[in-house]
């Protein structure tokens, strides 16, 4: 028998899996709505030029391009530049579409707009465990607010969502791209080299301080700059003091602008007031790879897992590319595909789910009348014609989340509902 599988890196979801994913998504939506975020929807495709505007980092290289209609075979054979062949592309994240959306509808939106976007995105990844070509993103963003209140709202709302999902105990690692830039300036890295230097620093958790230093030397960075950075990293100790100006200053070299520290401190004070404590940790080596970040950046850490459960940051320059006028913006994305397998949310409908197994000769009118009464009482009902092997039907129903069953013969007035399992 020939296997018929979905495309590589993409997945089918059986009913039980789909139901569990939808329960998690419903809770995420409900909590974000409670925090004042409004859900929007954007097309799955955007203009090719917009997706390749130089703000998406390596994700731009992973975009699925959509070929122009009506291209001749001769043109196709003679052209190697994707931009000449494609005019659209599948979105690789939700931030670029959101920025275009805001620029399109700014006059219809509030001065400070809080958006929720929950939708699939596509990247031409090399498929492997935990890395897919189609996956769900859950983003919240605030546009029009340059103050630390915006970051504090995002962090508080996201931690509330994680608590509701049963993932309490999460903390947020936080940094600022301006602090990173100032740090590299203190150590003497030329401005033109800094994007590549940040890519290397982003590998710190994997290759360690000596690996970072070796890679920077291979890139041709000045020995004095590399030595200073390596010494700084090697001497770094995780903070033990409460999050605040003293902690941040202690973890940075002299010369970091006061406004950066004050912005971070303002975030910590606001989150602490909202949650009775600030589960924040300043991490001067947190980079995050997206090229559009201009200020604060953050990631979710949880003691039960070794990987991040989400992240985000401030991207004040992106909307201006579409609008011609800069608008402050900051966003936070939950790693849905990572958390959905970690949480278990009970389905309230399961306690009222019934498989109605009927004989072949039961009139359709009787059958649907019984089903209608059960549905009206709040039950979820599946009809199954009685097979020779009743156990197989009941086992499958139980695996699909049903909790009870009843059998029905022609002319039967009352149903006896019994538990499955």
Tab-separated table of C-alpha atoms in Angstrom:
chain	number	residue	atom	x	y	z
A	1	UNK	CA	0.000	0.000	0.000
A	2	UNK	CA	1.352	3.400	-0.989
A	3	UNK	CA	1.607	5.858	1.919
A	4	UNK	CA	-0.315	9.097	1.393
A	5	UNK	CA	1.295	11.673	3.676
A	6	UNK	CA	0.986	15.459	3.986
A	7	UNK	CA	3.828	17.552	2.520
A	8	UNK	CA	7.094	17.341	4.469
A	9	UNK	CA	7.122	19.601	7.479
A	10	UNK	CA	3.331	19.850	7.582
A	11	UNK	CA	0.881	17.825	9.653
A	12	UNK	CA	-2.608	16.389	9.792
A	13	UNK	CA	-4.425	16.553	13.133
A	14	UNK	CA	-6.814	13.825	14.220
A	15	UNK	CA	-10.065	14.909	15.943
A	16	UNK	CA	-8.753	14.544	19.510
A	17	UNK	CA	-5.583	16.507	18.722
A	18	UNK	CA	-7.502	19.201	16.883
A	19	UNK	CA	-9.965	19.526	19.776
A	20	UNK	CA	-7.119	19.904	22.291
A	21	UNK	CA	-5.420	22.571	20.164
A	22	UNK	CA	-8.675	24.496	19.849
A	23	UNK	CA	-9.234	24.384	23.632
A	24	UNK	CA	-5.778	25.881	24.195
A	25	UNK	CA	-6.357	28.527	21.523
A	26	UNK	CA	-9.756	29.415	23.005
A	27	UNK	CA	-8.208	29.983	26.432
A	28	UNK	CA	-5.403	32.110	24.943
A	29	UNK	CA	-7.948	34.228	23.085
A	30	UNK	CA	-10.130	34.629	26.175
A	31	UNK	CA	-7.259	35.779	28.403
A	32	UNK	CA	-5.835	38.214	25.868
A	33	UNK	CA	-9.297	39.648	25.264
A	34	UNK	CA	-9.611	40.158	29.026
A	35	UNK	CA	-6.463	42.295	28.842
A	36	UNK	CA	-7.995	44.575	26.202
A	37	UNK	CA	-6.473	43.141	23.029
A	38	UNK	CA	-8.670	42.973	19.911
A	39	UNK	CA	-8.300	40.143	17.408
A	40	UNK	CA	-7.609	40.934	13.766
A	41	UNK	CA	-7.062	38.829	10.650
A	42	UNK	CA	-4.728	39.417	7.710
A	43	UNK	CA	-4.283	37.521	4.401
A	44	UNK	CA	-1.986	34.496	4.314
A	45	UNK	CA	-0.059	36.166	1.456
A	46	UNK	CA	1.676	39.527	1.208
A	47	UNK	CA	3.514	41.266	-1.612
A	48	UNK	CA	6.878	39.662	-2.359
A	49	UNK	CA	8.705	42.988	-1.991
A	50	UNK	CA	7.147	43.572	1.437
A	51	UNK	CA	8.211	40.148	2.711
A	52	UNK	CA	11.746	40.741	1.412
A	53	UNK	CA	12.267	44.305	2.626
A	54	UNK	CA	15.273	43.388	4.763
A	55	UNK	CA	13.488	43.407	8.125
A	56	UNK	CA	12.798	39.693	8.592
A	57	UNK	CA	16.347	38.452	9.056
A	58	UNK	CA	16.995	34.862	7.980
A	59	UNK	CA	13.248	34.224	7.826
A	60	UNK	CA	13.156	36.095	4.513
A	61	UNK	CA	15.320	33.352	3.037
A	62	UNK	CA	12.744	30.796	4.207
A	63	UNK	CA	9.713	32.471	2.628
A	64	UNK	CA	7.572	30.438	0.235
A	65	UNK	CA	7.261	32.555	-2.911
A	66	UNK	CA	4.155	32.493	-5.108
A	67	UNK	CA	4.939	32.528	-8.815
A	68	UNK	CA	3.396	35.182	-11.046
A	69	UNK	CA	0.562	34.006	-13.227
A	70	UNK	CA	1.138	33.639	-16.957
A	71	UNK	CA	4.939	33.350	-16.954
A	72	UNK	CA	6.138	31.788	-20.181
A	73	UNK	CA	8.408	28.753	-20.258
A	74	UNK	CA	11.104	30.869	-21.928
A	75	UNK	CA	11.041	33.470	-19.146
A	76	UNK	CA	11.082	30.755	-16.509
A	77	UNK	CA	14.103	29.081	-18.084
A	78	UNK	CA	16.016	32.343	-18.481
A	79	UNK	CA	15.398	33.865	-15.029
A	80	UNK	CA	17.150	32.941	-11.794
A	81	UNK	CA	16.055	35.896	-9.629
A	82	UNK	CA	12.991	34.939	-7.549
A	83	UNK	CA	11.865	38.574	-7.500
A	84	UNK	CA	11.362	38.401	-11.279
A	85	UNK	CA	9.246	35.249	-10.990
A	86	UNK	CA	7.179	35.924	-7.852
A	87	UNK	CA	4.932	38.805	-6.895
A	88	UNK	CA	3.474	37.296	-3.701
A	89	UNK	CA	4.625	35.094	-0.837
A	90	UNK	CA	3.195	33.184	2.119
A	91	UNK	CA	3.737	35.110	5.360
A	92	UNK	CA	6.680	33.816	7.429
A	93	UNK	CA	5.542	35.661	10.572
A	94	UNK	CA	2.653	37.852	11.711
A	95	UNK	CA	4.575	41.057	12.435
A	96	UNK	CA	5.170	42.139	8.849
A	97	UNK	CA	1.459	41.643	7.942
A	98	UNK	CA	0.421	43.476	11.115
A	99	UNK	CA	2.598	46.468	10.251
A	100	UNK	CA	1.063	46.617	6.775
A	101	UNK	CA	-2.425	46.246	8.342
A	102	UNK	CA	-1.819	49.158	10.716
A	103	UNK	CA	-0.524	51.356	7.907
A	104	UNK	CA	-3.625	50.483	5.844
A	105	UNK	CA	-6.196	51.084	8.606
A	106	UNK	CA	-4.605	53.586	10.954
A	107	UNK	CA	-7.457	56.079	10.556
A	108	UNK	CA	-9.982	53.433	11.688
A	109	UNK	CA	-8.016	52.334	14.778
A	110	UNK	CA	-7.583	53.795	18.258
A	111	UNK	CA	-4.548	55.959	18.976
A	112	UNK	CA	-2.967	53.133	20.967
A	113	UNK	CA	-4.013	49.892	19.278
A	114	UNK	CA	-3.738	46.515	21.004
A	115	UNK	CA	-3.933	43.612	18.558
A	116	UNK	CA	-4.196	39.836	18.842
A	117	UNK	CA	-3.311	37.772	15.802
A	118	UNK	CA	-3.513	33.970	15.938
A	119	UNK	CA	-2.886	32.250	12.622
A	120	UNK	CA	-0.624	29.851	10.707
A	121	UNK	CA	2.619	30.969	9.092
A	122	UNK	CA	4.901	29.184	6.629
A	123	UNK	CA	8.680	28.818	6.431
A	124	UNK	CA	10.737	26.603	4.141
A	125	UNK	CA	12.536	25.025	7.101
A	126	UNK	CA	14.434	21.764	6.966
A	127	UNK	CA	11.828	19.551	8.688
A	128	UNK	CA	12.889	17.981	11.982
A	129	UNK	CA	11.447	17.309	15.415
A	130	UNK	CA	9.759	20.454	16.690
A	131	UNK	CA	10.456	22.418	13.496
A	132	UNK	CA	7.697	22.576	10.899
A	133	UNK	CA	7.032	24.316	7.608
A	134	UNK	CA	3.541	25.307	8.715
A	135	UNK	CA	2.884	26.253	12.322
A	136	UNK	CA	0.643	28.434	14.459
A	137	UNK	CA	1.716	31.761	15.909
A	138	UNK	CA	-0.057	33.621	18.736
A	139	UNK	CA	0.949	37.294	18.770
A	140	UNK	CA	-0.094	40.321	20.770
A	141	UNK	CA	1.151	43.773	19.794
A	142	UNK	CA	0.733	47.360	20.956
A	143	UNK	CA	1.132	50.184	18.439
A	144	UNK	CA	1.259	53.872	19.254
A	145	UNK	CA	2.821	53.680	22.735
A	146	UNK	CA	6.549	54.356	23.150
A	147	UNK	CA	6.487	54.138	26.953
A	148	UNK	CA	7.479	51.193	29.146
A	149	UNK	CA	3.765	50.662	29.818
A	150	UNK	CA	3.449	48.851	26.480
A	151	UNK	CA	6.093	46.241	27.295
A	152	UNK	CA	4.702	45.853	30.816
A	153	UNK	CA	1.196	45.206	29.440
A	154	UNK	CA	2.487	42.595	27.009
A	155	UNK	CA	4.539	40.799	29.640
A	156	UNK	CA	1.763	40.844	32.267
A	157	UNK	CA	-0.850	39.565	29.801
A	158	UNK	CA	1.423	36.809	28.515
A	159	UNK	CA	2.356	35.595	31.991
A	160	UNK	CA	-1.370	35.574	32.844
A	161	UNK	CA	-2.010	33.355	29.808
A	162	UNK	CA	0.731	30.944	30.881
A	163	UNK	CA	-0.738	30.809	34.398
A	164	UNK	CA	-4.154	29.990	32.935
A	165	UNK	CA	-2.573	27.215	30.855
A	166	UNK	CA	-1.068	25.669	33.991
A	167	UNK	CA	2.464	26.873	33.182
A	168	UNK	CA	2.909	29.123	36.199
A	169	UNK	CA	6.441	29.835	37.378
A	170	UNK	CA	7.587	31.331	34.064
A	171	UNK	CA	10.012	34.239	34.011
A	172	UNK	CA	11.044	36.714	31.344
A	173	UNK	CA	14.615	37.327	30.217
A	174	UNK	CA	14.900	40.916	29.052
A	175	UNK	CA	17.443	43.089	27.271
A	176	UNK	CA	17.537	46.056	24.901
A	177	UNK	CA	19.035	46.099	21.416
A	178	UNK	CA	20.279	49.620	22.157
A	179	UNK	CA	22.136	48.261	25.191
A	180	UNK	CA	23.708	45.575	23.005
A	181	UNK	CA	24.756	48.218	20.506
A	182	UNK	CA	26.208	50.394	23.270
A	183	UNK	CA	28.016	47.373	24.729
A	184	UNK	CA	29.646	46.572	21.379
A	185	UNK	CA	30.572	50.238	21.026
A	186	UNK	CA	32.275	50.174	24.434
A	187	UNK	CA	34.311	47.151	23.303
A	188	UNK	CA	35.287	48.831	20.020
A	189	UNK	CA	33.369	46.819	17.423
A	190	UNK	CA	32.760	48.978	14.310
A	191	UNK	CA	29.109	49.700	13.575
A	192	UNK	CA	29.239	47.922	10.203
A	193	UNK	CA	30.398	44.680	11.891
A	194	UNK	CA	27.793	44.618	14.660
A	195	UNK	CA	25.010	42.657	12.909
A	196	UNK	CA	27.427	39.765	12.327
A	197	UNK	CA	28.813	40.059	15.857
A	198	UNK	CA	25.299	39.809	17.300
A	199	UNK	CA	24.644	36.662	15.261
A	200	UNK	CA	27.700	35.112	16.915
A	201	UNK	CA	26.757	36.288	20.426
A	202	UNK	CA	23.329	34.725	19.890
A	203	UNK	CA	25.105	31.334	19.826
A	204	UNK	CA	26.548	31.813	23.323
A	205	UNK	CA	24.347	29.170	24.969
A	206	UNK	CA	25.487	26.596	22.393
A	207	UNK	CA	29.200	27.314	21.883
A	208	UNK	CA	30.217	29.112	25.104
A	209	UNK	CA	32.480	32.158	25.579
A	210	UNK	CA	35.526	30.557	23.942
A	211	UNK	CA	33.439	29.494	20.940
A	212	UNK	CA	32.065	33.013	20.549
A	213	UNK	CA	35.569	34.474	20.731
A	214	UNK	CA	36.931	31.948	18.215
A	215	UNK	CA	34.153	32.641	15.726
A	216	UNK	CA	34.608	36.405	16.050
A	217	UNK	CA	38.344	36.040	15.380
A	218	UNK	CA	37.552	33.960	12.303
A	219	UNK	CA	35.247	36.780	11.162
A	220	UNK	CA	38.211	39.167	11.353
A	221	UNK	CA	37.132	41.199	14.390
A	222	UNK	CA	39.851	43.179	16.139
A	223	UNK	CA	41.699	41.161	18.790
A	224	UNK	CA	41.298	43.877	21.436
A	225	UNK	CA	37.527	43.975	20.941
A	226	UNK	CA	37.204	40.192	21.054
A	227	UNK	CA	39.402	39.938	24.160
A	228	UNK	CA	37.329	42.582	25.976
A	229	UNK	CA	34.034	40.860	25.079
A	230	UNK	CA	35.362	37.411	26.031
A	231	UNK	CA	36.517	38.695	29.427
A	232	UNK	CA	33.152	40.353	30.001
A	233	UNK	CA	31.248	37.166	29.163
A	234	UNK	CA	33.569	34.957	31.218
A	235	UNK	CA	33.119	37.186	34.260
A	236	UNK	CA	29.358	37.309	33.998
A	237	UNK	CA	27.334	35.873	36.860
A	238	UNK	CA	23.579	35.506	36.840
A	239	UNK	CA	21.910	38.229	38.889
A	240	UNK	CA	20.745	37.530	42.418
A	241	UNK	CA	19.460	41.022	43.259
A	242	UNK	CA	15.860	42.006	42.519
A	243	UNK	CA	15.307	43.386	39.036
A	244	UNK	CA	16.086	47.084	39.032
A	245	UNK	CA	18.562	49.793	38.105
A	246	UNK	CA	21.268	48.477	40.438
A	247	UNK	CA	21.094	44.994	38.939
A	248	UNK	CA	21.138	46.281	35.367
A	249	UNK	CA	24.038	48.654	36.027
A	250	UNK	CA	26.011	45.890	37.733
A	251	UNK	CA	25.706	43.682	34.641
A	252	UNK	CA	26.726	46.283	32.066
A	253	UNK	CA	29.994	48.116	31.422
A	254	UNK	CA	30.136	51.856	32.012
A	255	UNK	CA	28.802	54.035	29.231
A	256	UNK	CA	25.301	52.581	28.744
A	257	UNK	CA	22.821	55.485	28.313
A	258	UNK	CA	20.596	56.221	31.312
A	259	UNK	CA	17.418	56.262	29.195
A	260	UNK	CA	17.844	52.560	28.376
A	261	UNK	CA	18.208	51.593	32.029
A	262	UNK	CA	15.271	53.796	33.021
A	263	UNK	CA	13.045	52.211	30.356
A	264	UNK	CA	13.885	48.702	31.585
A	265	UNK	CA	13.362	49.697	35.207
A	266	UNK	CA	9.963	51.171	34.317
A	267	UNK	CA	8.934	47.837	32.809
A	268	UNK	CA	9.991	45.975	35.933
A	269	UNK	CA	8.154	48.342	38.284
A	270	UNK	CA	4.928	48.102	36.270
A	271	UNK	CA	5.003	44.300	35.988
A	272	UNK	CA	5.760	44.037	39.700
A	273	UNK	CA	2.757	46.222	40.527
A	274	UNK	CA	0.503	44.134	38.275
A	275	UNK	CA	1.644	40.715	39.502
A	276	UNK	CA	2.894	41.328	43.019
A	277	UNK	CA	6.490	40.833	41.933
A	278	UNK	CA	8.554	41.121	38.756
A	279	UNK	CA	9.631	37.724	37.375
A	280	UNK	CA	12.177	39.476	35.145
A	281	UNK	CA	15.853	38.710	34.630
A	282	UNK	CA	18.143	41.128	32.848
A	283	UNK	CA	20.289	39.233	30.328
A	284	UNK	CA	22.877	41.423	28.552
A	285	UNK	CA	23.538	38.627	26.010
A	286	UNK	CA	19.954	38.126	24.878
A	287	UNK	CA	19.941	39.008	21.160
A	288	UNK	CA	16.897	37.613	19.299
A	289	UNK	CA	17.589	37.350	15.610
A	290	UNK	CA	14.915	39.429	13.926
A	291	UNK	CA	16.408	42.403	12.117
A	292	UNK	CA	13.491	44.705	12.877
A	293	UNK	CA	13.992	44.980	16.659
A	294	UNK	CA	14.983	48.486	17.738
A	295	UNK	CA	14.737	48.458	21.549
A	296	UNK	CA	13.511	46.139	24.288
A	297	UNK	CA	13.670	42.394	23.557
A	298	UNK	CA	12.467	39.536	25.760
A	299	UNK	CA	11.993	35.759	25.957
A	300	UNK	CA	9.937	33.461	28.196
A	301	UNK	CA	11.846	30.961	30.313
A	302	UNK	CA	10.237	28.156	32.284
A	303	UNK	CA	11.950	25.897	34.854
A	304	UNK	CA	10.380	22.727	33.382
A	305	UNK	CA	11.885	23.102	29.894
A	306	UNK	CA	15.273	24.070	28.470
A	307	UNK	CA	13.915	26.085	25.550
A	308	UNK	CA	12.128	29.407	25.276
A	309	UNK	CA	8.311	29.402	25.278
A	310	UNK	CA	8.061	32.643	23.319
A	311	UNK	CA	9.533	36.071	22.871
A	312	UNK	CA	9.283	39.443	21.255
A	313	UNK	CA	10.466	42.994	21.302
A	314	UNK	CA	10.091	46.578	20.149
A	315	UNK	CA	10.129	47.337	16.408
A	316	UNK	CA	9.582	51.086	16.213
A	317	UNK	CA	10.894	51.435	12.652
A	318	UNK	CA	8.854	48.863	10.754
A	319	UNK	CA	5.472	50.571	10.332
A	320	UNK	CA	7.231	53.668	9.015
A	321	UNK	CA	8.407	51.673	6.013
A	322	UNK	CA	4.792	51.314	4.922
A	323	UNK	CA	3.288	54.530	6.338
A	324	UNK	CA	6.105	56.998	5.742
A	325	UNK	CA	5.879	57.991	9.404
A	326	UNK	CA	7.392	56.095	12.320
A	327	UNK	CA	4.983	54.595	14.851
A	328	UNK	CA	6.187	52.980	18.113
A	329	UNK	CA	5.318	49.286	18.215
A	330	UNK	CA	6.135	46.291	20.388
A	331	UNK	CA	4.969	42.675	20.300
A	332	UNK	CA	5.089	39.352	22.145
A	333	UNK	CA	4.618	35.924	20.565
A	334	UNK	CA	3.788	32.716	22.432
A	335	UNK	CA	5.397	29.582	21.015
A	336	UNK	CA	2.098	27.770	20.527
A	337	UNK	CA	3.535	24.585	19.019
A	338	UNK	CA	5.894	24.288	21.986
A	339	UNK	CA	3.337	24.841	24.705
A	340	UNK	CA	0.354	22.943	23.281
A	341	UNK	CA	1.979	19.598	24.116
A	342	UNK	CA	2.835	20.758	27.647
A	343	UNK	CA	-0.670	21.637	28.794
A	344	UNK	CA	-3.830	19.669	29.466
A	345	UNK	CA	-7.107	21.572	29.493
A	346	UNK	CA	-10.277	19.662	30.313
A	347	UNK	CA	-13.032	19.738	27.719
A	348	UNK	CA	-16.241	20.664	29.548
A	349	UNK	CA	-18.253	19.172	26.695
A	350	UNK	CA	-16.718	15.738	27.274
A	351	UNK	CA	-18.838	15.209	30.386
A	352	UNK	CA	-21.906	15.496	28.157
A	353	UNK	CA	-20.684	13.567	25.114
A	354	UNK	CA	-22.675	10.530	23.984
A	355	UNK	CA	-22.251	7.966	21.236
A	356	UNK	CA	-25.716	6.817	20.183
A	357	UNK	CA	-25.390	3.303	18.720
A	358	UNK	CA	-28.529	2.375	16.796
A	359	UNK	CA	-29.869	-0.658	15.011
A	360	UNK	CA	-30.017	-0.525	11.242
A	361	UNK	CA	-33.835	-0.562	11.167
A	362	UNK	CA	-34.365	2.462	13.457
A	363	UNK	CA	-36.385	5.044	11.482
A	364	UNK	CA	-34.429	8.214	10.801
A	365	UNK	CA	-37.195	10.312	12.400
A	366	UNK	CA	-36.891	8.409	15.718
A	367	UNK	CA	-33.122	8.538	15.593
A	368	UNK	CA	-32.895	12.284	15.006
A	369	UNK	CA	-35.610	13.002	17.588
A	370	UNK	CA	-33.545	11.267	20.304
A	371	UNK	CA	-30.401	13.042	19.107
A	372	UNK	CA	-32.164	16.427	19.130
A	373	UNK	CA	-33.297	15.919	22.755
A	374	UNK	CA	-29.761	15.061	23.874
A	375	UNK	CA	-28.290	18.032	22.016
A	376	UNK	CA	-30.906	20.336	23.521
A	377	UNK	CA	-29.811	19.105	26.981
A	378	UNK	CA	-26.253	20.237	26.197
A	379	UNK	CA	-24.773	16.929	25.054
A	380	UNK	CA	-22.423	16.352	22.143
A	381	UNK	CA	-23.820	13.404	20.171
A	382	UNK	CA	-22.352	11.083	17.555
A	383	UNK	CA	-24.519	8.571	15.690
A	384	UNK	CA	-23.100	5.115	14.963
A	385	UNK	CA	-24.904	2.202	13.337
A	386	UNK	CA	-24.486	-0.915	15.467
A	387	UNK	CA	-21.694	-3.080	14.005
A	388	UNK	CA	-20.867	-6.688	14.748
A	389	UNK	CA	-17.954	-5.550	16.892
A	390	UNK	CA	-19.431	-2.956	19.243
A	391	UNK	CA	-16.227	-2.722	21.266
A	392	UNK	CA	-14.254	-1.322	18.308
A	393	UNK	CA	-16.752	1.501	17.834
A	394	UNK	CA	-16.780	2.346	21.548
A	395	UNK	CA	-12.989	2.247	21.831
A	396	UNK	CA	-12.636	4.650	18.910
A	397	UNK	CA	-15.257	6.979	20.376
A	398	UNK	CA	-13.455	7.025	23.717
A	399	UNK	CA	-10.162	7.894	21.997
A	400	UNK	CA	-11.992	10.783	20.313
A	401	UNK	CA	-13.023	12.192	23.696
A	402	UNK	CA	-16.521	10.731	24.168
A	403	UNK	CA	-17.381	9.691	27.713
A	404	UNK	CA	-20.675	7.784	27.438
A	405	UNK	CA	-22.852	5.766	25.079
A	406	UNK	CA	-26.405	4.501	24.610
A	407	UNK	CA	-27.887	1.824	22.391
A	408	UNK	CA	-31.169	2.253	20.530
A	409	UNK	CA	-33.645	-0.078	18.841
A	410	UNK	CA	-36.714	0.778	16.760
A	411	UNK	CA	-39.628	2.018	18.873
A	412	UNK	CA	-37.466	2.630	21.950
A	413	UNK	CA	-38.794	5.500	24.072
A	414	UNK	CA	-36.080	5.901	26.698
A	415	UNK	CA	-32.284	5.734	26.406
A	416	UNK	CA	-29.985	4.307	29.064
A	417	UNK	CA	-26.771	6.294	28.952
A	418	UNK	CA	-23.739	4.394	30.263
A	419	UNK	CA	-20.150	5.505	30.840
A	420	UNK	CA	-17.431	4.457	28.387
A	421	UNK	CA	-14.330	2.710	29.601
